[in-house]
mmCIF file of C-alpha atoms in Angstrom:
data_model
loop_
_atom_site.group_PDB
_atom_site.id
_atom_site.type_symbol
_atom_site.label_atom_id
_atom_site.label_comp_id
_atom_site.label_asym_id
_atom_site.label_seq_id
_atom_site.Cartn_x
_atom_site.Cartn_y
_atom_site.Cartn_z
ATOM 1 C CA GLN A 25 0.000 0.000 0.000
ATOM 2 C CA LEU A 26 1.456 3.310 -1.109
ATOM 3 C CA GLN A 27 2.222 5.722 1.710
ATOM 4 C CA LEU A 28 3.809 9.167 1.629
ATOM 5 C CA GLN A 29 5.221 10.966 4.644
ATOM 6 C CA GLU A 30 6.420 14.552 4.770
ATOM 7 C CA SER A 31 9.206 15.600 7.128
ATOM 8 C CA GLY A 32 11.114 18.759 7.903
ATOM 9 C CA PRO A 33 11.293 21.738 10.239
ATOM 10 C CA GLY A 34 7.998 23.191 11.381
ATOM 11 C CA LEU A 35 9.393 26.696 11.752
ATOM 12 C CA GLU A 36 11.403 28.781 9.320
ATOM 13 C CA ARG A 37 12.720 32.321 9.680
ATOM 14 C CA PRO A 38 11.836 34.924 7.029
ATOM 15 C CA SER A 39 14.299 35.038 4.116
ATOM 16 C CA GLU A 40 15.514 31.495 4.869
ATOM 17 C CA THR A 41 15.089 28.397 2.693
ATOM 18 C CA LEU A 42 12.310 25.941 3.518
ATOM 19 C CA SER A 43 13.330 22.306 3.063
ATOM 20 C CA LEU A 44 10.965 19.340 3.174
ATOM 21 C CA THR A 45 11.331 15.684 2.270
ATOM 22 C CA CYS A 46 8.695 13.166 1.247
ATOM 23 C CA THR A 47 9.503 9.543 2.011
ATOM 24 C CA VAL A 48 7.669 7.002 -0.114
ATOM 25 C CA SER A 49 6.858 3.473 1.036
ATOM 26 C CA GLY A 50 4.926 0.732 -0.659
ATOM 27 C CA ASP A 51 6.199 1.667 -4.115
ATOM 28 C CA SER A 52 9.440 2.628 -5.784
ATOM 29 C CA ILE A 53 9.858 6.162 -7.096
ATOM 30 C CA SER A 54 11.905 4.622 -9.917
ATOM 31 C CA SER A 55 8.987 2.602 -11.247
ATOM 32 C CA GLY A 56 5.871 3.694 -13.088
ATOM 33 C CA GLY A 57 6.941 7.005 -14.595
ATOM 34 C CA PHE A 58 4.872 9.081 -12.211
ATOM 35 C CA TYR A 59 5.347 12.762 -11.504
ATOM 36 C CA TRP A 60 5.450 13.140 -7.716
ATOM 37 C CA GLY A 61 4.065 16.438 -6.524
ATOM 38 C CA TRP A 62 4.121 19.048 -3.789
ATOM 39 C CA ILE A 63 0.958 20.980 -2.927
ATOM 40 C CA ARG A 64 0.462 23.515 -0.145
ATOM 41 C CA GLN A 65 -2.471 25.001 1.737
ATOM 42 C CA PRO A 66 -2.236 28.174 3.844
ATOM 43 C CA PRO A 67 -4.291 27.979 7.042
ATOM 44 C CA GLY A 68 -7.980 28.328 6.249
ATOM 45 C CA LYS A 69 -7.345 28.735 2.516
ATOM 46 C CA GLY A 70 -7.311 26.701 -0.674
ATOM 47 C CA LEU A 71 -4.807 24.407 -2.360
ATOM 48 C CA GLU A 72 -1.849 25.487 -4.499
ATOM 49 C CA TRP A 73 0.263 23.143 -6.626
ATOM 50 C CA ILE A 74 3.965 23.906 -6.154
ATOM 51 C CA GLY A 75 5.594 21.493 -8.593
ATOM 52 C CA SER A 76 6.255 17.905 -9.588
ATOM 53 C CA VAL A 77 9.249 15.666 -10.297
ATOM 54 C CA ASP A 78 9.747 12.248 -11.901
ATOM 55 C CA TYR A 79 12.343 9.573 -11.116
ATOM 56 C CA ARG A 80 14.771 11.043 -13.671
ATOM 57 C CA GLY A 81 14.639 14.440 -11.998
ATOM 58 C CA ASP A 82 12.504 16.037 -14.689
ATOM 59 C CA THR A 83 10.520 18.847 -13.066
ATOM 60 C CA TYR A 84 7.528 21.106 -13.597
ATOM 61 C CA TYR A 85 6.969 24.139 -11.402
ATOM 62 C CA ASN A 86 4.122 26.532 -10.776
ATOM 63 C CA PRO A 87 5.151 29.701 -12.667
ATOM 64 C CA SER A 88 4.140 31.817 -9.675
ATOM 65 C CA LEU A 89 6.779 30.092 -7.517
ATOM 66 C CA LYS A 90 9.307 28.984 -10.130
ATOM 67 C CA SER A 91 11.974 31.521 -9.233
ATOM 68 C CA ARG A 92 12.135 30.244 -5.632
ATOM 69 C CA VAL A 93 11.433 26.510 -5.964
ATOM 70 C CA ALA A 94 13.567 23.448 -6.506
ATOM 71 C CA ILE A 95 12.285 19.874 -6.356
ATOM 72 C CA PHE A 96 14.624 16.924 -6.647
ATOM 73 C CA VAL A 97 14.516 13.171 -6.244
ATOM 74 C CA ASP A 98 16.725 10.670 -4.417
ATOM 75 C CA THR A 99 15.843 7.251 -5.806
ATOM 76 C CA SER A 100 18.343 5.490 -3.535
ATOM 77 C CA ARG A 101 16.377 6.661 -0.501
ATOM 78 C CA ASN A 102 12.966 6.553 -2.268
ATOM 79 C CA GLN A 103 12.458 10.201 -1.410
ATOM 80 C CA PHE A 104 11.792 13.469 -3.145
ATOM 81 C CA SER A 105 12.387 16.898 -1.681
ATOM 82 C CA LEU A 106 11.265 20.504 -1.875
ATOM 83 C CA LYS A 107 13.295 23.631 -1.369
ATOM 84 C CA LEU A 108 11.622 27.039 -1.297
ATOM 85 C CA SER A 109 13.930 30.005 -0.908
ATOM 86 C CA SER A 110 13.442 33.515 0.491
ATOM 87 C CA VAL A 111 10.368 32.541 2.484
ATOM 88 C CA THR A 112 7.948 35.067 3.945
ATOM 89 C CA ALA A 113 4.889 34.799 6.171
ATOM 90 C CA ALA A 114 2.865 34.178 2.996
ATOM 91 C CA ASP A 115 4.624 30.803 2.683
ATOM 92 C CA THR A 116 3.139 29.600 5.978
ATOM 93 C CA ALA A 117 1.076 26.566 5.018
ATOM 94 C CA VAL A 118 0.484 22.867 5.347
ATOM 95 C CA TYR A 119 2.709 21.230 2.746
ATOM 96 C CA TYR A 120 1.574 17.956 1.188
ATOM 97 C CA CYS A 121 3.382 15.515 -1.052
ATOM 98 C CA ALA A 122 1.220 13.512 -3.429
ATOM 99 C CA ARG A 123 1.162 11.145 -6.401
ATOM 100 C CA PRO A 124 -1.214 10.522 -9.293
ATOM 101 C CA GLY A 125 -3.103 7.251 -9.455
ATOM 102 C CA THR A 126 -1.974 6.530 -12.996
ATOM 103 C CA VAL A 127 0.748 7.857 -15.245
ATOM 104 C CA SER A 128 -1.759 9.419 -17.622
ATOM 105 C CA THR A 129 -4.270 10.907 -15.199
ATOM 106 C CA PRO A 130 -3.431 14.436 -14.016
ATOM 107 C CA THR A 131 -4.874 14.139 -10.542
ATOM 108 C CA PHE A 132 -3.439 13.485 -7.089
ATOM 109 C CA ASP A 133 -4.767 10.187 -5.786
ATOM 110 C CA TYR A 134 -2.340 9.525 -2.957
ATOM 111 C CA TRP A 135 -1.430 12.141 -0.362
ATOM 112 C CA GLY A 136 0.773 12.418 2.672
ATOM 113 C CA GLN A 137 -0.791 13.622 5.901
ATOM 114 C CA GLY A 138 0.757 17.063 5.443
ATOM 115 C CA THR A 139 3.185 19.045 7.549
ATOM 116 C CA LEU A 140 2.645 22.583 8.826
ATOM 117 C CA VAL A 141 5.468 25.020 8.177
ATOM 118 C CA THR A 142 5.263 28.381 9.900
ATOM 119 C CA VAL A 143 7.411 31.287 8.736
ATOM 120 C CA SER A 144 8.039 33.646 11.603
ATOM 121 C CA SER A 145 10.898 35.468 13.264
ATOM 122 C CA GLU B 24 -3.619 30.331 -16.854
ATOM 123 C CA ILE B 25 -7.100 28.907 -16.377
ATOM 124 C CA VAL B 26 -8.924 30.212 -13.318
ATOM 125 C CA LEU B 27 -11.530 28.028 -11.633
ATOM 126 C CA THR B 28 -14.463 29.707 -9.898
ATOM 127 C CA GLN B 29 -16.486 27.568 -7.496
ATOM 128 C CA SER B 30 -19.973 28.405 -6.326
ATOM 129 C CA PRO B 31 -21.543 28.757 -3.938
ATOM 130 C CA GLY B 32 -18.876 29.532 -1.377
ATOM 131 C CA THR B 33 -20.946 27.846 1.306
ATOM 132 C CA LEU B 34 -23.894 25.487 0.862
ATOM 133 C CA SER B 35 -26.148 24.680 3.818
ATOM 134 C CA LEU B 36 -28.190 21.517 3.450
ATOM 135 C CA SER B 37 -29.618 18.712 5.557
ATOM 136 C CA PRO B 38 -28.748 15.001 5.458
ATOM 137 C CA GLY B 39 -30.778 13.256 2.799
ATOM 138 C CA GLU B 40 -30.929 16.310 0.531
ATOM 139 C CA ARG B 41 -29.302 16.641 -2.878
ATOM 140 C CA ALA B 42 -26.243 18.864 -3.289
ATOM 141 C CA THR B 43 -25.036 20.456 -6.511
ATOM 142 C CA LEU B 44 -21.690 22.246 -6.528
ATOM 143 C CA SER B 45 -20.481 24.301 -9.487
ATOM 144 C CA CYS B 46 -17.026 24.838 -10.958
ATOM 145 C CA ARG B 47 -16.637 27.278 -13.833
ATOM 146 C CA ALA B 48 -13.382 27.648 -15.784
ATOM 147 C CA SER B 49 -12.168 30.879 -17.387
ATOM 148 C CA GLN B 50 -11.230 28.899 -20.526
ATOM 149 C CA SER B 51 -12.121 25.489 -21.838
ATOM 150 C CA VAL B 52 -10.544 22.649 -19.832
ATOM 151 C CA THR B 53 -8.619 20.334 -22.169
ATOM 152 C CA SER B 54 -9.848 16.770 -22.541
ATOM 153 C CA ASN B 55 -11.952 17.074 -19.457
ATOM 154 C CA PHE B 56 -8.887 17.236 -17.193
ATOM 155 C CA LEU B 57 -11.207 18.250 -14.376
ATOM 156 C CA ALA B 58 -11.226 16.605 -10.972
ATOM 157 C CA TRP B 59 -13.034 16.982 -7.673
ATOM 158 C CA TYR B 60 -11.669 16.479 -4.159
ATOM 159 C CA GLN B 61 -13.219 16.302 -0.709
ATOM 160 C CA GLN B 62 -11.349 17.644 2.311
ATOM 161 C CA LYS B 63 -12.311 17.261 5.950
ATOM 162 C CA PRO B 64 -10.708 19.289 8.768
ATOM 163 C CA GLY B 65 -7.186 18.171 9.572
ATOM 164 C CA GLN B 66 -7.078 15.726 6.660
ATOM 165 C CA ALA B 67 -5.499 15.671 3.240
ATOM 166 C CA PRO B 68 -7.787 16.048 0.238
ATOM 167 C CA ARG B 69 -9.384 12.881 -1.133
ATOM 168 C CA LEU B 70 -9.900 12.398 -4.858
ATOM 169 C CA LEU B 71 -13.578 11.846 -5.726
ATOM 170 C CA ILE B 72 -13.935 12.416 -9.477
ATOM 171 C CA TYR B 73 -11.468 12.529 -12.391
ATOM 172 C CA GLY B 74 -11.974 13.176 -16.083
ATOM 173 C CA ALA B 75 -15.001 15.282 -15.100
ATOM 174 C CA SER B 76 -17.274 12.284 -14.531
ATOM 175 C CA SER B 77 -15.351 9.154 -13.505
ATOM 176 C CA ARG B 78 -15.484 8.121 -9.865
ATOM 177 C CA ALA B 79 -12.199 7.331 -8.186
ATOM 178 C CA THR B 80 -11.685 3.947 -6.562
ATOM 179 C CA GLY B 81 -13.909 3.362 -3.555
ATOM 180 C CA ILE B 82 -16.056 6.460 -4.024
ATOM 181 C CA PRO B 83 -19.775 5.821 -3.378
ATOM 182 C CA ASP B 84 -22.117 6.149 -6.339
ATOM 183 C CA ARG B 85 -24.043 8.975 -4.671
ATOM 184 C CA PHE B 86 -21.185 11.165 -5.917
ATOM 185 C CA SER B 87 -21.327 12.086 -9.604
ATOM 186 C CA GLY B 88 -19.546 14.561 -11.825
ATOM 187 C CA SER B 89 -20.750 16.182 -15.001
ATOM 188 C CA GLY B 90 -19.944 18.930 -17.447
ATOM 189 C CA SER B 91 -17.497 19.812 -20.186
ATOM 190 C CA GLY B 92 -15.707 22.804 -21.611
ATOM 191 C CA THR B 93 -15.998 25.517 -18.993
ATOM 192 C CA ASP B 94 -18.907 24.373 -16.817
ATOM 193 C CA PHE B 95 -18.691 21.457 -14.432
ATOM 194 C CA ALA B 96 -20.705 20.180 -11.502
ATOM 195 C CA LEU B 97 -20.384 17.758 -8.624
ATOM 196 C CA THR B 98 -23.644 16.251 -7.425
ATOM 197 C CA ILE B 99 -24.191 14.327 -4.220
ATOM 198 C CA SER B 100 -27.527 12.629 -4.686
ATOM 199 C CA ARG B 101 -28.424 12.064 -1.052
ATOM 200 C CA LEU B 102 -26.252 13.630 1.618
ATOM 201 C CA GLU B 103 -24.830 11.452 4.352
ATOM 202 C CA PRO B 104 -23.482 12.987 7.611
ATOM 203 C CA GLU B 105 -19.907 12.217 6.518
ATOM 204 C CA ASP B 106 -20.301 14.243 3.308
ATOM 205 C CA PHE B 107 -20.181 17.603 5.061
ATOM 206 C CA ALA B 108 -16.761 18.935 4.129
ATOM 207 C CA VAL B 109 -15.005 21.303 1.738
ATOM 208 C CA TYR B 110 -14.949 20.388 -1.948
ATOM 209 C CA TYR B 111 -12.371 21.570 -4.478
ATOM 210 C CA CYS B 112 -12.257 21.303 -8.237
ATOM 211 C CA GLN B 113 -8.884 21.016 -9.989
ATOM 212 C CA GLN B 114 -7.803 21.290 -13.604
ATOM 213 C CA PHE B 115 -4.628 20.506 -15.541
ATOM 214 C CA GLU B 116 -2.980 22.321 -18.443
ATOM 215 C CA ARG B 117 -0.141 20.952 -20.573
ATOM 216 C CA SER B 118 1.519 24.043 -21.954
ATOM 217 C CA PRO B 119 2.928 25.057 -19.614
ATOM 218 C CA THR B 120 2.279 22.231 -17.195
ATOM 219 C CA LEU B 121 0.081 23.631 -14.474
ATOM 220 C CA TYR B 122 -2.390 22.272 -11.964
ATOM 221 C CA THR B 123 -4.843 24.778 -10.510
ATOM 222 C CA PHE B 124 -7.525 24.443 -7.861
ATOM 223 C CA GLY B 125 -10.694 26.357 -7.213
ATOM 224 C CA LEU B 126 -11.145 28.129 -3.890
ATOM 225 C CA GLY B 127 -13.569 25.508 -2.642
ATOM 226 C CA THR B 128 -17.190 25.110 -1.592
ATOM 227 C CA LYS B 129 -17.935 24.427 2.053
ATOM 228 C CA LEU B 130 -20.845 22.044 2.452
ATOM 229 C CA GLU B 131 -22.282 22.512 5.934
ATOM 230 C CA ILE B 132 -25.125 20.971 7.885
ATOM 231 C CA LYS B 133 -28.234 23.136 7.960
#
């Protein structure tokens, strides 16, 4: 059974770089050709796709965040990671990692439980 | 970039009633790349509908999706207590690759 688990600091200082990791179990990132994604949700607000990465390291980013985002994959650890630079209070959110159900369906079928990151001095 | 507008913002209904939630796109959604999610407090979203009208695995048949082009709807035929939640629509564009979500409809108990 596929499971995703986010991990990382829960507090970041303004102007620092947010770093999160998603550990995948129950499936190999190297198989299936999926694009593994990061989505975030500010408290009390809606969902925003941040970007996605496949096992080769090919990435797609939300244009609104592209200048500050990097997503990369570590197949040896079955993990993929998010870095978001120059954070502000507006980046405070629950961050989810997720995966589509099939290679060809552009939806997110499997989600981690989410991790809250607060940006504050 | 396609913008998704969901209405109403809040829908107050009673168990057993029928719910219809709307999602309107600012441009036509390609190949019906339109999905619906349910989110309960403190939980991750749960995929309900993909391809505008196909139910995801394990989703009860009281949930149905319809629409094409720019106008889509999620219908819950007979509300159960566990259906009261926030619902989001989501679309996908290929060039450039972009997933966008609507702002959500909160379905609350009347």
